[in-house]
CSV table of C-alpha atoms in Angstrom, one decimal:
chain,number,residue,atom,x,y,z
A,1,MET,CA,79.0,95.3,142.0
A,2,TYR,CA,82.7,94.6,141.9
A,3,LYS,CA,83.6,93.8,138.4
A,4,LYS,CA,85.6,90.7,137.9
A,5,LEU,CA,86.4,90.7,134.2
A,6,ALA,CA,88.9,92.8,132.3
A,7,PRO,CA,86.6,93.7,129.3
A,8,VAL,CA,84.8,96.1,131.6
A,9,LEU,CA,88.0,98.1,131.7
A,10,ALA,CA,88.6,97.9,127.9
A,11,THR,CA,85.2,98.1,126.2
A,12,LEU,CA,82.9,100.5,128.1
A,13,THR,CA,82.4,103.6,125.9
A,14,ALA,CA,82.6,107.1,127.2
A,15,ALA,CA,78.9,107.6,126.5
A,16,ALA,CA,77.8,104.5,128.3
A,17,LEU,CA,79.6,105.1,131.6
A,18,PHE,CA,78.8,108.8,131.5
A,19,THR,CA,75.1,108.0,131.2
A,20,SER,CA,75.5,105.6,134.1
A,21,ALA,CA,77.3,108.2,136.3
A,22,CYS,CA,74.5,110.7,135.7
A,23,SER,CA,71.7,108.3,136.3
A,24,SER,CA,73.2,106.7,139.4
A,25,SER,CA,72.9,110.0,141.4
A,26,GLY,CA,69.2,109.5,142.0
A,27,ASP,CA,68.8,113.2,141.6
A,28,LYS,CA,68.5,115.8,138.9
A,29,SER,CA,71.0,115.0,136.1
A,30,ASP,CA,73.3,117.5,134.4
A,31,ASP,CA,71.2,117.2,131.2
A,32,ALA,CA,68.5,119.1,133.1
A,33,ALA,CA,70.9,121.6,134.7
A,34,THR,CA,71.0,125.2,133.4
A,35,SER,CA,74.0,127.3,132.9
A,36,THR,CA,72.9,129.5,135.8
A,37,GLU,CA,72.4,126.6,138.3
A,38,LYS,CA,74.7,126.8,141.2
A,39,VAL,CA,76.6,123.5,141.8
A,40,ALA,CA,78.6,122.6,144.9
A,41,LEU,CA,81.3,119.9,144.4
A,42,THR,CA,83.4,118.1,147.0
A,43,TYR,CA,87.0,117.2,146.3
A,44,TRP,CA,89.1,114.7,148.3
A,45,SER,CA,92.8,115.4,148.1
A,46,TRP,CA,95.9,114.9,150.2
A,47,ALA,CA,98.1,117.3,148.2
A,48,PRO,CA,99.3,120.3,150.3
A,49,ASN,CA,97.5,123.6,150.0
A,50,MET,CA,95.0,122.2,147.5
A,51,ASP,CA,92.4,124.4,149.0
A,52,LYS,CA,94.4,127.5,147.9
A,53,VAL,CA,94.7,126.0,144.4
A,54,VAL,CA,91.0,125.6,144.2
A,55,GLU,CA,90.4,129.2,145.2
A,56,GLY,CA,91.7,130.0,141.7
A,57,TRP,CA,88.8,128.1,140.2
A,58,ASN,CA,86.1,129.3,142.7
A,59,SER,CA,87.0,132.9,142.0
A,60,THR,CA,86.3,132.6,138.3
A,61,HIS,CA,83.4,130.0,138.4
A,62,PRO,CA,80.8,131.4,140.7
A,63,ASN,CA,78.2,128.8,139.7
A,64,ILE,CA,80.5,125.8,140.2
A,65,GLN,CA,82.0,126.0,143.7
A,66,VAL,CA,84.5,123.3,144.9
A,67,THR,CA,85.2,122.5,148.5
A,68,VAL,CA,88.4,120.5,149.3
A,69,ASN,CA,88.2,117.9,152.0
A,70,LYS,CA,91.8,117.1,153.0
A,71,GLN,CA,92.5,113.3,153.3
A,72,ASP,CA,95.2,111.5,155.2
A,73,GLY,CA,96.8,109.9,152.1
A,74,GLY,CA,96.4,107.7,149.1
A,75,ASP,CA,95.6,104.3,150.7
A,76,PRO,CA,93.3,105.7,153.5
A,77,ALA,CA,91.4,107.8,150.9
A,78,VAL,CA,90.9,104.8,148.6
A,79,THR,CA,89.6,102.7,151.5
A,80,LYS,CA,87.2,105.5,152.5
A,81,LEU,CA,86.0,105.9,148.9
A,82,LEU,CA,85.4,102.1,148.4
A,83,THR,CA,83.4,102.1,151.6
A,84,ALA,CA,81.2,104.9,150.3
A,85,ILE,CA,80.7,103.2,146.9
A,86,LYS,CA,79.7,100.0,148.6
A,87,ALA,CA,77.3,101.9,150.9
A,88,GLY,CA,75.8,103.8,147.9
A,89,SER,CA,76.5,107.2,149.3
A,90,GLY,CA,79.1,109.4,150.9
A,91,ALA,CA,81.6,109.6,148.0
A,92,PRO,CA,82.9,113.0,146.9
A,93,ASP,CA,82.4,114.4,143.4
A,94,VAL,CA,86.1,114.5,142.7
A,95,MET,CA,88.9,112.3,144.0
A,96,GLN,CA,92.7,112.5,143.8
A,97,ALA,CA,93.7,108.9,142.8
A,98,GLU,CA,97.1,107.5,142.6
A,99,TYR,CA,97.7,105.9,139.2
A,100,GLN,CA,98.4,102.5,140.7
A,101,LYS,CA,94.9,102.6,142.4
A,102,ILE,CA,92.9,103.5,139.3
A,103,PRO,CA,92.3,99.8,138.2
A,104,THR,CA,91.1,98.9,141.6
A,105,LEU,CA,88.7,101.9,141.7
A,106,VAL,CA,87.4,101.2,138.1
A,107,SER,CA,86.8,97.6,139.0
A,108,ALA,CA,84.8,98.7,142.0
A,109,ASP,CA,82.6,101.0,139.8
A,110,ALA,CA,84.0,103.9,141.8
A,111,LEU,CA,85.1,106.2,138.9
A,112,ALA,CA,83.1,107.7,136.1
A,113,ASP,CA,84.4,107.7,132.5
A,114,ILE,CA,84.8,111.4,131.5
A,115,GLY,CA,86.1,110.7,128.0
A,116,LYS,CA,83.3,112.8,126.5
A,117,GLU,CA,84.4,115.8,128.5
A,118,ALA,CA,88.1,115.3,128.8
A,119,GLY,CA,89.2,113.1,126.0
A,120,SER,CA,90.4,116.1,123.9
A,121,LEU,CA,93.1,116.7,126.5
A,122,LYS,CA,95.1,113.6,125.5
A,123,ASP,CA,97.7,115.6,123.6
A,124,LYS,CA,98.4,117.8,126.6
A,125,PHE,CA,100.0,114.9,128.5
A,126,PRO,CA,102.9,112.4,128.0
A,127,ALA,CA,101.6,109.1,126.5
A,128,ALA,CA,102.5,107.2,129.7
A,129,ALA,CA,100.5,109.5,131.9
A,130,TRP,CA,97.5,109.3,129.6
A,131,ASN,CA,97.8,105.5,129.5
A,132,ALA,CA,97.6,105.5,133.3
A,133,VAL,CA,94.1,107.1,133.3
A,134,THR,CA,92.7,105.1,130.3
A,135,LEU,CA,94.1,101.7,131.2
A,136,GLY,CA,94.8,101.3,127.5
A,137,SER,CA,91.1,101.7,126.6
A,138,GLU,CA,89.0,104.4,125.0
A,139,ALA,CA,87.6,105.3,128.4
A,140,VAL,CA,89.1,108.1,130.5
A,141,TYR,CA,89.0,107.6,134.3
A,142,GLY,CA,90.6,110.9,135.2
A,143,VAL,CA,93.0,113.6,134.1
A,144,PRO,CA,96.7,113.2,135.0
A,145,GLN,CA,97.6,115.6,137.8
A,146,ASP,CA,101.2,115.0,138.8
A,147,SER,CA,103.9,112.5,137.8
A,148,GLY,CA,107.1,111.1,139.1
A,149,PRO,CA,109.5,110.5,136.3
A,150,LEU,CA,112.6,108.7,137.5
A,151,MET,CA,115.9,110.6,137.5
A,152,PHE,CA,119.4,110.1,139.0
A,153,PHE,CA,120.7,112.3,141.8
A,154,TYR,CA,124.4,112.2,142.7
A,155,ARG,CA,127.0,114.0,144.8
A,156,SER,CA,129.0,116.0,142.1
A,157,ASP,CA,131.9,116.6,144.5
A,158,ILE,CA,132.4,112.8,145.0
A,159,PHE,CA,132.2,112.2,141.3
A,160,GLU,CA,134.7,114.9,140.5
A,161,LYS,CA,137.0,113.5,143.2
A,162,ASN,CA,136.9,110.1,141.6
A,163,LYS,CA,137.1,111.6,138.0
A,164,LEU,CA,133.7,110.2,137.1
A,165,GLN,CA,131.0,111.6,134.9
A,166,ALA,CA,127.2,111.1,135.5
A,167,PRO,CA,126.5,107.6,134.3
A,168,LYS,CA,124.8,107.4,130.9
A,169,THR,CA,124.2,103.7,131.0
A,170,TRP,CA,123.6,101.1,133.7
A,171,ASP,CA,127.1,99.7,133.0
A,172,ASP,CA,128.4,103.2,133.7
A,173,TYR,CA,126.5,103.2,137.0
A,174,ALA,CA,127.9,99.8,138.0
A,175,THR,CA,131.4,101.1,137.2
A,176,ALA,CA,130.9,104.3,139.2
A,177,ALA,CA,129.5,102.3,142.2
A,178,ALA,CA,132.5,100.0,142.2
A,179,THR,CA,135.0,102.9,141.8
A,180,ILE,CA,133.5,105.0,144.6
A,181,HIS,CA,133.2,102.1,147.1
A,182,LYS,CA,136.8,101.0,146.4
A,183,ALA,CA,138.1,104.5,147.0
A,184,ASN,CA,136.1,104.8,150.2
A,185,PRO,CA,134.6,101.6,151.6
A,186,LYS,CA,132.2,103.6,153.7
A,187,GLN,CA,130.6,105.2,150.6
A,188,TYR,CA,127.9,103.8,148.4
A,189,LEU,CA,126.4,105.1,145.2
A,190,GLY,CA,123.0,103.7,146.2
A,191,THR,CA,121.1,101.1,148.1
A,192,PHE,CA,118.7,98.4,147.1
A,193,SER,CA,115.6,99.1,149.2
A,194,ALA,CA,113.4,96.1,149.6
A,195,SER,CA,110.6,98.2,151.1
A,196,ASP,CA,110.1,100.4,148.0
A,197,ALA,CA,108.2,98.3,145.5
A,198,GLY,CA,107.1,101.5,143.7
A,199,LEU,CA,110.7,102.3,142.8
A,200,PHE,CA,111.4,98.8,141.6
A,201,ALA,CA,108.2,98.9,139.5
A,202,GLY,CA,109.5,102.1,137.9
A,203,LEU,CA,112.9,100.5,137.2
A,204,ALA,CA,111.1,97.6,135.5
A,205,GLN,CA,109.0,100.0,133.6
A,206,GLN,CA,112.1,101.7,132.3
A,207,ALA,CA,113.3,98.3,131.0
A,208,GLY,CA,110.1,97.8,129.1
A,209,ALA,CA,108.0,95.8,131.6
A,210,SER,CA,104.2,96.2,132.2
A,211,TRP,CA,103.2,94.0,135.0
A,212,TRP,CA,99.5,93.8,134.2
A,213,GLY,CA,97.5,93.9,131.0
A,214,VAL,CA,94.2,93.1,129.4
A,215,ASN,CA,93.9,90.2,127.0
A,216,GLY,CA,90.4,89.8,125.6
A,217,ASP,CA,88.2,88.6,128.5
A,218,SER,CA,91.1,88.2,130.8
A,219,TRP,CA,93.8,89.9,132.8
A,220,THR,CA,97.5,89.1,132.2
A,221,VAL,CA,100.2,89.2,134.8
A,222,ASN,CA,103.8,89.5,133.7
A,223,ILE,CA,105.9,90.3,136.7
A,224,ASN,CA,108.3,87.6,136.1
A,225,ASP,CA,109.1,88.7,132.5
A,226,ALA,CA,112.5,89.2,130.8
A,227,ALA,CA,112.6,92.9,131.4
A,228,THR,CA,112.0,92.6,135.2
A,229,GLN,CA,114.4,89.7,135.4
A,230,LYS,CA,117.1,91.9,133.9
A,231,VAL,CA,116.4,94.6,136.5
A,232,ALA,CA,116.3,92.2,139.4
A,233,GLY,CA,119.5,90.4,138.3
A,234,TYR,CA,121.3,93.7,137.8
A,235,TRP,CA,120.6,95.0,141.3
A,236,GLY,CA,121.1,91.6,142.9
A,237,GLY,CA,124.5,91.5,141.2
A,238,LEU,CA,125.5,94.9,142.7
A,239,VAL,CA,124.4,93.9,146.1
A,240,GLU,CA,126.2,90.5,145.9
A,241,LYS,CA,129.4,92.3,144.9
A,242,GLY,CA,128.9,94.7,147.8
A,243,VAL,CA,129.3,97.9,145.7
A,244,ILE,CA,125.9,99.2,146.8
A,245,ASP,CA,124.2,98.9,150.1
A,246,ASN,CA,121.3,96.6,150.8
A,247,LYS,CA,119.4,98.6,153.5
A,248,PRO,CA,115.9,100.1,153.1
A,249,MET,CA,115.4,103.8,152.4
A,250,TYR,CA,113.4,106.3,154.5
A,251,THR,CA,114.9,105.2,157.8
A,252,PRO,CA,116.9,107.3,160.3
A,253,GLU,CA,120.0,105.3,159.2
A,254,TRP,CA,119.4,106.1,155.5
A,255,ASN,CA,118.7,109.8,156.2
A,256,ALA,CA,121.9,110.1,158.2
A,257,ALA,CA,123.9,108.4,155.4
A,258,LEU,CA,122.7,111.0,152.9
A,259,ASN,CA,123.7,113.7,155.2
A,260,ASP,CA,127.1,112.4,156.3
A,261,GLY,CA,128.2,111.5,152.8
A,262,THR,CA,128.1,107.7,153.0
A,263,GLN,CA,125.2,107.6,150.5
A,264,VAL,CA,126.3,109.6,147.5
A,265,GLY,CA,123.7,108.8,144.9
A,266,TRP,CA,120.0,108.1,144.7
A,267,VAL,CA,117.9,106.7,141.9
A,268,SER,CA,114.6,108.6,142.6
A,269,ALA,CA,112.0,110.8,141.0
A,270,VAL,CA,111.4,114.5,140.2
A,271,TRP,CA,110.2,115.0,143.8
A,272,ALA,CA,113.5,114.0,145.3
A,273,PRO,CA,114.8,117.5,146.1
A,274,GLY,CA,112.2,117.9,148.9
A,275,VAL,CA,113.4,114.7,150.5
A,276,LEU,CA,117.0,115.6,150.2
A,277,GLU,CA,116.4,119.1,151.6
A,278,GLY,CA,114.9,117.5,154.7
A,279,SER,CA,117.4,114.5,155.1
A,280,ALA,CA,120.6,115.9,153.7
A,281,LYS,CA,120.6,119.6,154.5
A,282,ASP,CA,124.3,119.7,155.3
A,283,THR,CA,125.1,118.7,151.7
A,284,LYS,CA,123.1,121.4,149.9
A,285,GLY,CA,124.9,122.6,146.8
A,286,LYS,CA,126.8,119.3,146.3
A,287,TRP,CA,124.1,117.4,144.5
A,288,LYS,CA,123.3,117.3,140.8
A,289,ALA,CA,120.3,115.9,138.9
A,290,ALA,CA,120.7,113.9,135.7
A,291,THR,CA,118.7,111.7,133.4
A,292,MET,CA,118.4,108.0,134.3
A,293,PRO,CA,121.2,105.6,133.3
A,294,GLN,CA,120.0,103.7,130.3
A,295,TRP,CA,119.8,100.1,129.2
A,296,ASP,CA,120.1,101.4,125.6
A,297,ALA,CA,121.6,104.9,125.3
A,298,ALA,CA,120.3,105.1,121.7
A,299,SER,CA,116.7,104.7,122.9
A,300,PRO,CA,116.2,106.9,126.0
A,301,ALA,CA,113.6,105.7,128.5
A,302,THR,CA,112.6,106.0,132.1
A,303,GLY,CA,110.0,104.8,134.5
A,304,ASN,CA,107.7,106.5,137.0
A,305,TRP,CA,107.6,106.5,140.8
A,306,GLY,CA,104.5,108.1,142.2
A,307,GLY,CA,102.0,110.4,140.7
A,308,SER,CA,98.2,110.7,140.7
A,309,ALA,CA,95.2,111.7,138.6
A,310,THR,CA,92.1,113.7,139.4
A,311,SER,CA,89.0,111.6,138.8
A,312,VAL,CA,85.2,112.1,138.9
A,313,THR,CA,83.5,109.5,141.1
A,314,SER,CA,80.5,107.4,140.0
A,315,GLN,CA,78.4,108.9,142.8
A,316,SER,CA,78.7,112.5,141.6
A,317,LYS,CA,75.4,114.1,140.9
A,318,HIS,CA,77.1,116.6,138.6
A,319,PRO,CA,79.7,114.7,136.6
A,320,LYS,CA,79.7,117.2,133.7
A,321,GLN,CA,80.7,120.1,136.0
A,322,ALA,CA,83.1,117.9,137.9
A,323,ALA,CA,84.8,117.0,134.7
A,324,GLU,CA,85.1,120.6,133.7
A,325,PHE,CA,86.8,121.4,137.0
A,326,VAL,CA,89.1,118.4,136.7
A,327,ALA,CA,90.1,119.5,133.2
A,328,TRP,CA,90.9,123.0,134.4
A,329,LEU,CA,92.8,121.9,137.4
A,330,ASN,CA,95.3,119.9,135.4
A,331,SER,CA,95.7,121.7,132.1
A,332,ASP,CA,94.9,125.4,132.5
A,333,PRO,CA,98.1,127.5,132.7
A,334,ALA,CA,96.9,129.4,135.7
A,335,ALA,CA,96.0,126.1,137.5
A,336,LEU,CA,99.4,124.5,136.6
A,337,LYS,CA,101.2,127.5,138.1
A,338,LEU,CA,99.2,127.1,141.3
A,339,LEU,CA,99.8,123.3,141.4
A,340,ALA,CA,103.5,123.8,141.0
A,341,GLY,CA,104.0,126.8,143.2
A,342,THR,CA,101.3,126.3,145.9
A,343,ALA,CA,100.7,122.6,146.1
A,344,ASN,CA,104.3,121.8,145.4
A,345,VAL,CA,103.7,119.1,142.9
A,346,TYR,CA,105.2,118.4,139.5
A,347,PRO,CA,102.3,118.8,137.0
A,348,ALA,CA,101.9,115.9,134.6
A,349,ALA,CA,101.0,118.2,131.7
A,350,ASN,CA,103.5,118.6,128.8
A,351,ASP,CA,103.8,122.3,129.3
A,352,ALA,CA,104.7,122.1,133.0
A,353,THR,CA,108.1,123.6,132.3
A,354,SER,CA,106.3,126.8,131.3
A,355,VAL,CA,105.4,127.4,135.0
A,356,LEU,CA,108.5,125.8,136.5
A,357,THR,CA,111.1,128.4,135.7
A,358,THR,CA,113.0,128.3,139.0
A,359,PRO,CA,114.8,125.1,140.1
A,360,PRO,CA,114.0,123.6,143.5
A,361,ALA,CA,115.8,125.3,146.3
A,362,PHE,CA,118.1,122.3,147.0
A,363,PHE,CA,119.2,122.5,143.4
A,364,ALA,CA,119.3,126.2,143.1
A,365,ASP,CA,122.6,126.1,141.1
A,366,GLN,CA,121.1,123.8,138.5
A,367,ALA,CA,119.0,126.0,136.2
A,368,ASP,CA,118.2,123.1,133.9
A,369,PHE,CA,116.6,120.9,136.6
A,370,TYR,CA,113.1,121.0,135.2
A,371,THR,CA,114.3,120.7,131.6
A,372,ILE,CA,115.8,117.4,132.6
A,373,ALA,CA,112.6,116.4,134.3
A,374,ALA,CA,110.5,117.3,131.3
A,375,GLU,CA,112.7,115.2,129.0
A,376,ALA,CA,112.4,112.3,131.4
A,377,ALA,CA,108.6,112.7,131.5
A,378,LYS,CA,108.5,112.5,127.7
A,379,VAL,CA,110.3,109.2,127.5
A,380,THR,CA,108.5,107.5,130.3
A,381,LYS,CA,107.4,104.1,129.1
A,382,PRO,CA,103.8,103.0,129.5
A,383,PHE,CA,102.9,100.7,132.3
A,384,THR,CA,99.6,99.2,133.2
A,385,TYR,CA,98.7,98.5,136.9
A,386,GLY,CA,96.3,95.9,137.9
A,387,PRO,CA,93.5,95.6,140.5
A,388,ASN,CA,95.7,94.1,143.3
A,389,VAL,CA,98.9,96.2,143.3
A,390,ASN,CA,98.8,96.0,147.1
A,391,VAL,CA,99.3,92.2,147.0
A,392,ALA,CA,102.1,92.4,144.4
A,393,TYR,CA,103.9,95.1,146.5
A,394,SER,CA,103.5,93.1,149.7
A,395,ALA,CA,105.0,90.1,148.0
A,396,PHE,CA,107.9,92.2,146.8
A,397,ASN,CA,108.5,93.4,150.4
A,398,ASP,CA,108.6,89.9,151.7
A,399,ALA,CA,110.6,88.2,148.9
A,400,PHE,CA,113.0,90.9,148.1
A,401,GLY,CA,113.5,91.6,151.8
A,402,LYS,CA,114.9,88.1,152.2
A,403,ALA,CA,116.9,88.4,148.9
A,404,ALA,CA,118.5,91.7,150.0
A,405,GLU,CA,119.5,90.2,153.3
A,406,SER,CA,121.0,87.1,151.7
A,407,LYS,CA,123.0,89.3,149.3
A,408,LYS,CA,122.7,86.6,146.6
A,409,ALA,CA,121.9,87.7,143.0
A,410,ALA,CA,120.0,84.5,142.3
A,411,ALA,CA,117.6,85.2,145.2
A,412,PHE,CA,116.6,88.5,143.5
A,413,THR,CA,115.4,86.9,140.3
A,414,GLU,CA,113.8,84.0,142.2
A,415,SER,CA,111.8,86.6,144.1
A,416,LEU,CA,109.9,87.4,140.9
A,417,VAL,CA,108.5,83.9,140.8
A,418,THR,CA,107.1,84.5,144.3
A,419,MET,CA,105.6,87.8,143.3
A,420,GLN,CA,104.1,86.4,140.1
A,421,LYS,CA,102.4,83.5,141.9
A,422,ALA,CA,101.1,85.6,144.8
A,423,THR,CA,99.6,88.1,142.4
A,424,VAL,CA,98.0,85.6,140.1
A,425,ASP,CA,96.6,83.5,143.0
A,426,ASP,CA,95.1,86.5,144.6
A,427,MET,CA,93.4,87.6,141.4
A,428,LYS,CA,92.0,84.2,140.7
A,429,ASN,CA,90.8,83.9,144.3
A,430,SER,CA,89.1,87.3,143.9
A,431,GLY,CA,87.2,86.1,140.9
A,432,PHE,CA,89.3,87.7,138.1
A,433,THR,CA,90.0,85.7,135.0
A,434,VAL,CA,93.8,85.5,134.4
A,435,ALA,CA,95.2,84.3,131.1
A,436,GLY,CA,98.2,81.9,131.2
């Protein structure tokens, strides 16, 4: 049954849900399994070459063999899993789950709590990544796999030409944006993309926002909080002044702007080099990576854009073995090396830098690329997602799309009112209790 109340997310103990996961299989439980029993597990993932990563496990664990079933992507995989959960069969043992989707999956009884098996891994991951799989509770609904700490990418040649340094604060960024655009009206340090709610959420996260939360028997929704208002007002102000662009990212126009030098900066995440290599190939060797501009330089922080965990589903007949595999996949040094080098993801584990010794090809001249990324991951602020992220993000696209088109700073902050109302109304209509 789809859970409507937040306490389910905060109060279930590891033992309780683990017992539930074992008994729900309708088959022999792991308590009765012997060490020599051969177990076959299925794993849904959309990460590239994950089958090759899993070969590393299968070659050393002959009694627990994992088969990867490649999925189309995050949202299609979630829909497919929820359909299987509702039907009572058809779910895999293990599922790649985006952090933002975990509350939805937990509320639908789709994920098992593997705290008993994986809880000891907590210190191997940044606090923000661990919070994403625990939802701030004692339960553990997966092990962090990859993360997307926000970083700043800029054309070093343009900065040198304008006698600028990489911005250390958001005031510095605004000054750089104005300087660059004044020197060449065709150039922008960035754009506000009203079709990328995930990036905006990460920017709000850096400022200290957490849009959802649990308060006793209720959910809280704080999209229109002071931290997010500050972020919205800041970007709205830059758009109104005309010193950054107001067009969406990931369009042919944006790709061309990166390549022809009219877009000379990008607030993005650790995975940005792959995008730049595809979209801005003619500018290779001209970009640098830096930490995010800060609201308070004395207290470094960043947000997250993207990332996923590996979870055990509630339909798994072998949750203990599945949890063992999940723990290996995301914390074992050999597995981390495969994730980074074969699956081309940035592992969430603290010691990811031990296997990321060579910078991305697009940043071949920046040997400290992954050192910067690791520092960013360590200062990523916690952020709790809710069960209807899709509704909040859809409201963002609509409201901020109009605000960006209007080029009025006030419209940016007013858009948060729309997002807050749409999110709360949807939760209440779905049967959730929302405080406030």
